[in-house]
Amino acid sequence: MNSYGVLILGAGNSSRLGQPKQLLRYQGRTLIRQMGEEAIAAVDAPVMVVTGANADLVGEALRELPIEVVENDHWEEGISSSIGIGVRELQLLHPELASIIIMVCDQPFVNASLLRQLIQHQKVTGKGIVGATYENTIGTPVLFGSYYFPALKELHGQDGIREILRQSTGDIAIVSFPLGALDIDTAEDYQQLLKR
């Protein structure tokens, strides 16, 4: 039985937005809580959130959810450091994991149904990576099989998972997710979301 975990990246300081995007409210929930609840609904457990900037506030927003939280003291080094810390910690606590879905906290249309689609697609295709696709790109949320855990733990810089995706094209399956293109980087993005 394949065991799936979810890693939610919530460590950034949202410099372009001017306030923590993790704590923006949409349909009555903060974005970070919404992502946590959708992940739990999809895989039950384990779900882990990597915090960094505003760690206390983000942790508070997740209160009472059955989520493991790990703090990245080096969040300023970029998204790769959060991925590395999160994958290391998940593997340590849950060595049985066969796959990890990596999510960000600023794609408000990610839901449990999409995460279950990634898992189902992986079962059907047998591919080591299953990514969401939008605007002619493969991005988050993305599922990685355990073969890729060592590479994920060694990532550096701002590039995140792109290099792994570039090197592994023969082992990737995709799930269409046009709404994945909508993420929240600026105050304008957030206003557009609220108007939808």
PDB file of C-alpha atoms in Angstrom:
ATOM      1  CA  MET A   1       0.000   0.000   0.000  1.00  0.00           C
ATOM      2  CA  ASN A   2       1.522   3.278  -1.121  1.00  0.00           C
ATOM      3  CA  SER A   3       1.714   5.832   1.659  1.00  0.00           C
ATOM      4  CA  TYR A   4       1.319   9.491   0.723  1.00  0.00           C
ATOM      5  CA  GLY A   5       2.290  12.597   2.659  1.00  0.00           C
ATOM      6  CA  VAL A   6       1.818  16.291   1.903  1.00  0.00           C
ATOM      7  CA  LEU A   7       4.363  19.054   2.400  1.00  0.00           C
ATOM      8  CA  ILE A   8       3.005  22.624   2.408  1.00  0.00           C
ATOM      9  CA  LEU A   9       5.518  25.438   1.947  1.00  0.00           C
ATOM     10  CA  GLY A  10       4.613  28.429   4.102  1.00  0.00           C
ATOM     11  CA  ALA A  11       7.951  29.966   5.079  1.00  0.00           C
ATOM     12  CA  GLY A  12       8.260  33.018   2.824  1.00  0.00           C
ATOM     13  CA  ASN A  13       7.900  36.635   3.919  1.00  0.00           C
ATOM     14  CA  SER A  14       5.734  37.746   0.932  1.00  0.00           C
ATOM     15  CA  SER A  15       7.952  40.774   0.239  1.00  0.00           C
ATOM     16  CA  ARG A  16       6.039  41.773  -2.920  1.00  0.00           C
ATOM     17  CA  LEU A  17       2.702  41.596  -1.118  1.00  0.00           C
ATOM     18  CA  GLY A  18       3.717  43.568   1.973  1.00  0.00           C
ATOM     19  CA  GLN A  19       1.913  41.210   4.391  1.00  0.00           C
ATOM     20  CA  PRO A  20       2.091  37.453   5.034  1.00  0.00           C
ATOM     21  CA  LYS A  21       0.240  35.774   2.161  1.00  0.00           C
ATOM     22  CA  GLN A  22      -0.208  32.675   4.338  1.00  0.00           C
ATOM     23  CA  LEU A  23      -2.634  34.694   6.482  1.00  0.00           C
ATOM     24  CA  LEU A  24      -4.722  36.274   3.704  1.00  0.00           C
ATOM     25  CA  ARG A  25      -8.362  35.313   4.088  1.00  0.00           C
ATOM     26  CA  TYR A  26     -10.369  33.738   1.292  1.00  0.00           C
ATOM     27  CA  GLN A  27     -13.903  32.381   1.759  1.00  0.00           C
ATOM     28  CA  GLY A  28     -13.626  32.642   5.522  1.00  0.00           C
ATOM     29  CA  ARG A  29     -10.275  30.868   5.988  1.00  0.00           C
ATOM     30  CA  THR A  30      -6.640  31.911   5.892  1.00  0.00           C
ATOM     31  CA  LEU A  31      -4.864  30.519   2.833  1.00  0.00           C
ATOM     32  CA  ILE A  32      -2.508  28.405   4.960  1.00  0.00           C
ATOM     33  CA  ARG A  33      -5.401  26.866   6.905  1.00  0.00           C
ATOM     34  CA  GLN A  34      -7.328  26.240   3.698  1.00  0.00           C
ATOM     35  CA  MET A  35      -4.332  24.387   2.197  1.00  0.00           C
ATOM     36  CA  GLY A  36      -3.909  22.399   5.413  1.00  0.00           C
ATOM     37  CA  GLU A  37      -7.550  21.355   5.517  1.00  0.00           C
ATOM     38  CA  GLU A  38      -7.583  20.348   1.840  1.00  0.00           C
ATOM     39  CA  ALA A  39      -4.397  18.289   2.305  1.00  0.00           C
ATOM     40  CA  ILE A  40      -5.856  16.494   5.328  1.00  0.00           C
ATOM     41  CA  ALA A  41      -9.038  15.764   3.373  1.00  0.00           C
ATOM     42  CA  ALA A  42      -6.972  14.272   0.540  1.00  0.00           C
ATOM     43  CA  VAL A  43      -4.463  12.062   2.376  1.00  0.00           C
ATOM     44  CA  ASP A  44      -5.577  12.168   6.014  1.00  0.00           C
ATOM     45  CA  ALA A  45      -1.979  12.108   7.310  1.00  0.00           C
ATOM     46  CA  PRO A  46       0.828  12.951   7.423  1.00  0.00           C
ATOM     47  CA  VAL A  47       0.597  16.626   6.505  1.00  0.00           C
ATOM     48  CA  MET A  48       3.492  18.941   7.323  1.00  0.00           C
ATOM     49  CA  VAL A  49       3.824  22.727   7.003  1.00  0.00           C
ATOM     50  CA  VAL A  50       7.212  24.438   6.767  1.00  0.00           C
ATOM     51  CA  THR A  51       7.134  27.847   8.450  1.00  0.00           C
ATOM     52  CA  GLY A  52       9.802  30.527   8.544  1.00  0.00           C
ATOM     53  CA  ALA A  53       8.987  34.223   8.421  1.00  0.00           C
ATOM     54  CA  ASN A  54       6.009  34.890  10.711  1.00  0.00           C
ATOM     55  CA  ALA A  55       6.314  31.336  12.074  1.00  0.00           C
ATOM     56  CA  ASP A  56       4.284  32.060  15.217  1.00  0.00           C
ATOM     57  CA  LEU A  57       1.383  33.614  13.301  1.00  0.00           C
ATOM     58  CA  VAL A  58       1.326  30.843  10.710  1.00  0.00           C
ATOM     59  CA  GLY A  59       1.456  28.202  13.439  1.00  0.00           C
ATOM     60  CA  GLU A  60      -1.430  29.908  15.220  1.00  0.00           C
ATOM     61  CA  ALA A  61      -3.499  29.838  12.007  1.00  0.00           C
ATOM     62  CA  LEU A  62      -3.091  26.037  11.929  1.00  0.00           C
ATOM     63  CA  ARG A  63      -4.112  25.524  15.555  1.00  0.00           C
ATOM     64  CA  GLU A  64      -6.086  22.357  16.303  1.00  0.00           C
ATOM     65  CA  LEU A  65      -5.416  20.854  12.874  1.00  0.00           C
ATOM     66  CA  PRO A  66      -3.620  17.474  12.897  1.00  0.00           C
ATOM     67  CA  ILE A  67      -0.625  18.968  11.108  1.00  0.00           C
ATOM     68  CA  GLU A  68       3.083  18.705  11.888  1.00  0.00           C
ATOM     69  CA  VAL A  69       4.931  22.014  11.735  1.00  0.00           C
ATOM     70  CA  VAL A  70       8.654  22.421  11.159  1.00  0.00           C
ATOM     71  CA  GLU A  71      10.363  25.809  11.232  1.00  0.00           C
ATOM     72  CA  ASN A  72      12.980  26.714   8.598  1.00  0.00           C
ATOM     73  CA  ASP A  73      15.474  29.054  10.260  1.00  0.00           C
ATOM     74  CA  HIS A  74      17.088  29.603   6.848  1.00  0.00           C
ATOM     75  CA  TRP A  75      13.915  30.551   4.941  1.00  0.00           C
ATOM     76  CA  GLU A  76      15.704  33.576   3.456  1.00  0.00           C
ATOM     77  CA  GLU A  77      17.802  31.145   1.396  1.00  0.00           C
ATOM     78  CA  GLY A  78      14.743  30.429  -0.717  1.00  0.00           C
ATOM     79  CA  ILE A  79      12.138  27.815  -1.409  1.00  0.00           C
ATOM     80  CA  SER A  80      14.687  25.025  -1.895  1.00  0.00           C
ATOM     81  CA  SER A  81      15.782  25.152   1.736  1.00  0.00           C
ATOM     82  CA  SER A  82      12.160  24.736   2.859  1.00  0.00           C
ATOM     83  CA  ILE A  83      11.666  21.760   0.545  1.00  0.00           C
ATOM     84  CA  GLY A  84      14.857  20.140   1.835  1.00  0.00           C
ATOM     85  CA  ILE A  85      13.977  20.606   5.495  1.00  0.00           C
ATOM     86  CA  GLY A  86      10.385  19.455   4.966  1.00  0.00           C
ATOM     87  CA  VAL A  87      11.277  16.292   3.047  1.00  0.00           C
ATOM     88  CA  ARG A  88      14.004  15.411   5.565  1.00  0.00           C
ATOM     89  CA  GLU A  89      11.624  15.854   8.493  1.00  0.00           C
ATOM     90  CA  LEU A  90       8.755  13.959   6.844  1.00  0.00           C
ATOM     91  CA  GLN A  91      11.050  11.040   6.039  1.00  0.00           C
ATOM     92  CA  LEU A  92      12.434  11.022   9.564  1.00  0.00           C
ATOM     93  CA  LEU A  93       8.992  10.921  11.164  1.00  0.00           C
ATOM     94  CA  HIS A  94       7.334   8.738   8.500  1.00  0.00           C
ATOM     95  CA  PRO A  95       9.916   6.419   6.906  1.00  0.00           C
ATOM     96  CA  GLU A  96       7.100   4.441   5.283  1.00  0.00           C
ATOM     97  CA  LEU A  97       6.238   7.274   2.876  1.00  0.00           C
ATOM     98  CA  ALA A  98       6.325   6.234  -0.778  1.00  0.00           C
ATOM     99  CA  SER A  99       5.381   9.666  -2.193  1.00  0.00           C
ATOM    100  CA  ILE A 100       5.192  13.277  -1.089  1.00  0.00           C
ATOM    101  CA  ILE A 101       2.989  15.970  -2.616  1.00  0.00           C
ATOM    102  CA  ILE A 102       4.599  19.418  -2.449  1.00  0.00           C
ATOM    103  CA  MET A 103       2.200  22.380  -2.304  1.00  0.00           C
ATOM    104  CA  VAL A 104       2.545  26.119  -1.893  1.00  0.00           C
ATOM    105  CA  CYS A 105       0.141  28.197   0.176  1.00  0.00           C
ATOM    106  CA  ASP A 106      -0.803  30.840  -2.404  1.00  0.00           C
ATOM    107  CA  GLN A 107      -2.764  28.788  -4.964  1.00  0.00           C
ATOM    108  CA  PRO A 108      -6.285  29.261  -3.567  1.00  0.00           C
ATOM    109  CA  PHE A 109      -7.937  26.845  -6.009  1.00  0.00           C
ATOM    110  CA  VAL A 110      -5.952  23.790  -4.945  1.00  0.00           C
ATOM    111  CA  ASN A 111      -8.341  21.379  -3.255  1.00  0.00           C
ATOM    112  CA  ALA A 112      -8.520  17.821  -1.968  1.00  0.00           C
ATOM    113  CA  SER A 113     -10.004  16.596  -5.244  1.00  0.00           C
ATOM    114  CA  LEU A 114      -6.963  17.820  -7.208  1.00  0.00           C
ATOM    115  CA  LEU A 115      -4.545  16.227  -4.734  1.00  0.00           C
ATOM    116  CA  ARG A 116      -6.411  12.926  -4.997  1.00  0.00           C
ATOM    117  CA  GLN A 117      -6.179  13.226  -8.811  1.00  0.00           C
ATOM    118  CA  LEU A 118      -2.380  13.446  -8.560  1.00  0.00           C
ATOM    119  CA  ILE A 119      -2.331  10.305  -6.434  1.00  0.00           C
ATOM    120  CA  GLN A 120      -4.716   8.439  -8.734  1.00  0.00           C
ATOM    121  CA  HIS A 121      -2.717   9.449 -11.800  1.00  0.00           C
ATOM    122  CA  GLN A 122       0.456   8.182 -10.188  1.00  0.00           C
ATOM    123  CA  LYS A 123      -1.199   4.825  -9.488  1.00  0.00           C
ATOM    124  CA  VAL A 124      -2.418   4.557 -13.089  1.00  0.00           C
ATOM    125  CA  THR A 125       0.740   5.723 -14.880  1.00  0.00           C
ATOM    126  CA  GLY A 126       3.419   4.437 -12.510  1.00  0.00           C
ATOM    127  CA  LYS A 127       5.400   7.634 -13.077  1.00  0.00           C
ATOM    128  CA  GLY A 128       7.724   8.927 -10.387  1.00  0.00           C
ATOM    129  CA  ILE A 129       6.491  12.520 -10.717  1.00  0.00           C
ATOM    130  CA  VAL A 130       2.957  13.797 -11.266  1.00  0.00           C
ATOM    131  CA  GLY A 131       2.603  17.551 -11.625  1.00  0.00           C
ATOM    132  CA  ALA A 132      -0.220  19.996 -12.141  1.00  0.00           C
ATOM    133  CA  THR A 133      -0.018  21.790 -15.474  1.00  0.00           C
ATOM    134  CA  TYR A 134      -1.152  25.332 -16.319  1.00  0.00           C
ATOM    135  CA  GLU A 135      -0.033  27.994 -18.791  1.00  0.00           C
ATOM    136  CA  ASN A 136       2.216  25.462 -20.590  1.00  0.00           C
ATOM    137  CA  THR A 137       4.232  24.727 -17.481  1.00  0.00           C
ATOM    138  CA  ILE A 138       4.383  21.954 -14.893  1.00  0.00           C
ATOM    139  CA  GLY A 139       4.205  23.217 -11.339  1.00  0.00           C
ATOM    140  CA  THR A 140       2.752  22.811  -7.897  1.00  0.00           C
ATOM    141  CA  PRO A 141       1.108  20.902  -6.501  1.00  0.00           C
ATOM    142  CA  VAL A 142       3.459  18.130  -7.600  1.00  0.00           C
ATOM    143  CA  LEU A 143       3.834  14.558  -6.375  1.00  0.00           C
ATOM    144  CA  PHE A 144       7.283  12.990  -6.070  1.00  0.00           C
ATOM    145  CA  GLY A 145       7.929   9.296  -5.543  1.00  0.00           C
ATOM    146  CA  SER A 146      10.577   8.241  -3.031  1.00  0.00           C
ATOM    147  CA  TYR A 147      13.223   7.864  -5.765  1.00  0.00           C
ATOM    148  CA  TYR A 148      13.370  11.680  -5.817  1.00  0.00           C
ATOM    149  CA  PHE A 149      13.574  12.261  -2.057  1.00  0.00           C
ATOM    150  CA  PRO A 150      17.423  12.415  -2.009  1.00  0.00           C
ATOM    151  CA  ALA A 151      17.458  15.056  -4.761  1.00  0.00           C
ATOM    152  CA  LEU A 152      14.721  17.078  -3.036  1.00  0.00           C
ATOM    153  CA  LYS A 153      16.750  17.112   0.183  1.00  0.00           C
ATOM    154  CA  GLU A 154      19.789  18.508  -1.660  1.00  0.00           C
ATOM    155  CA  LEU A 155      18.069  21.397  -3.470  1.00  0.00           C
ATOM    156  CA  HIS A 156      19.644  24.872  -3.288  1.00  0.00           C
ATOM    157  CA  GLY A 157      18.601  28.407  -4.209  1.00  0.00           C
ATOM    158  CA  GLN A 158      15.382  29.872  -5.553  1.00  0.00           C
ATOM    159  CA  ASP A 159      14.897  27.415  -8.397  1.00  0.00           C
ATOM    160  CA  GLY A 160      13.090  24.903  -6.221  1.00  0.00           C
ATOM    161  CA  ILE A 161      11.935  21.790  -8.042  1.00  0.00           C
ATOM    162  CA  ARG A 162      12.349  23.110 -11.609  1.00  0.00           C
ATOM    163  CA  GLU A 163      15.752  21.505 -12.146  1.00  0.00           C
ATOM    164  CA  ILE A 164      14.477  18.075 -11.083  1.00  0.00           C
ATOM    165  CA  LEU A 165      11.511  18.456 -13.435  1.00  0.00           C
ATOM    166  CA  ARG A 166      13.822  19.460 -16.311  1.00  0.00           C
ATOM    167  CA  GLN A 167      16.020  16.405 -15.787  1.00  0.00           C
ATOM    168  CA  SER A 168      13.169  13.905 -15.414  1.00  0.00           C
ATOM    169  CA  THR A 169      10.876  14.540 -18.377  1.00  0.00           C
ATOM    170  CA  GLY A 170      10.527  10.830 -19.173  1.00  0.00           C
ATOM    171  CA  ASP A 171       9.208  10.074 -15.683  1.00  0.00           C
ATOM    172  CA  ILE A 172       6.525  12.789 -15.446  1.00  0.00           C
ATOM    173  CA  ALA A 173       2.758  12.529 -15.782  1.00  0.00           C
ATOM    174  CA  ILE A 174       0.537  15.614 -15.706  1.00  0.00           C
ATOM    175  CA  VAL A 175      -2.888  16.626 -14.455  1.00  0.00           C
ATOM    176  CA  SER A 176      -4.513  19.657 -16.057  1.00  0.00           C
ATOM    177  CA  PHE A 177      -5.162  22.457 -13.561  1.00  0.00           C
ATOM    178  CA  PRO A 178      -5.779  25.772 -15.405  1.00  0.00           C
ATOM    179  CA  LEU A 179      -6.647  27.579 -12.156  1.00  0.00           C
ATOM    180  CA  GLY A 180      -3.135  26.827 -10.913  1.00  0.00           C
ATOM    181  CA  ALA A 181      -1.972  29.902 -12.785  1.00  0.00           C
ATOM    182  CA  LEU A 182      -3.784  32.028 -10.193  1.00  0.00           C
ATOM    183  CA  ASP A 183      -1.428  32.602  -7.302  1.00  0.00           C
ATOM    184  CA  ILE A 184      -1.144  35.504  -4.909  1.00  0.00           C
ATOM    185  CA  ASP A 185       2.087  37.503  -5.186  1.00  0.00           C
ATOM    186  CA  THR A 186       0.832  41.090  -5.062  1.00  0.00           C
ATOM    187  CA  ALA A 187      -1.992  43.104  -3.526  1.00  0.00           C
ATOM    188  CA  GLU A 188      -3.514  43.302  -7.035  1.00  0.00           C
ATOM    189  CA  ASP A 189      -3.561  39.492  -7.282  1.00  0.00           C
ATOM    190  CA  TYR A 190      -5.407  39.329  -3.969  1.00  0.00           C
ATOM    191  CA  GLN A 191      -7.981  41.930  -5.041  1.00  0.00           C
ATOM    192  CA  GLN A 192      -8.581  39.981  -8.262  1.00  0.00           C
ATOM    193  CA  LEU A 193      -9.146  36.828  -6.214  1.00  0.00           C
ATOM    194  CA  LEU A 194     -11.663  38.543  -3.951  1.00  0.00           C
ATOM    195  CA  LYS A 195     -13.604  39.823  -6.993  1.00  0.00           C
ATOM    196  CA  ARG A 196     -13.982  36.341  -8.528  1.00  0.00           C
TER     197      ARG A 196
END
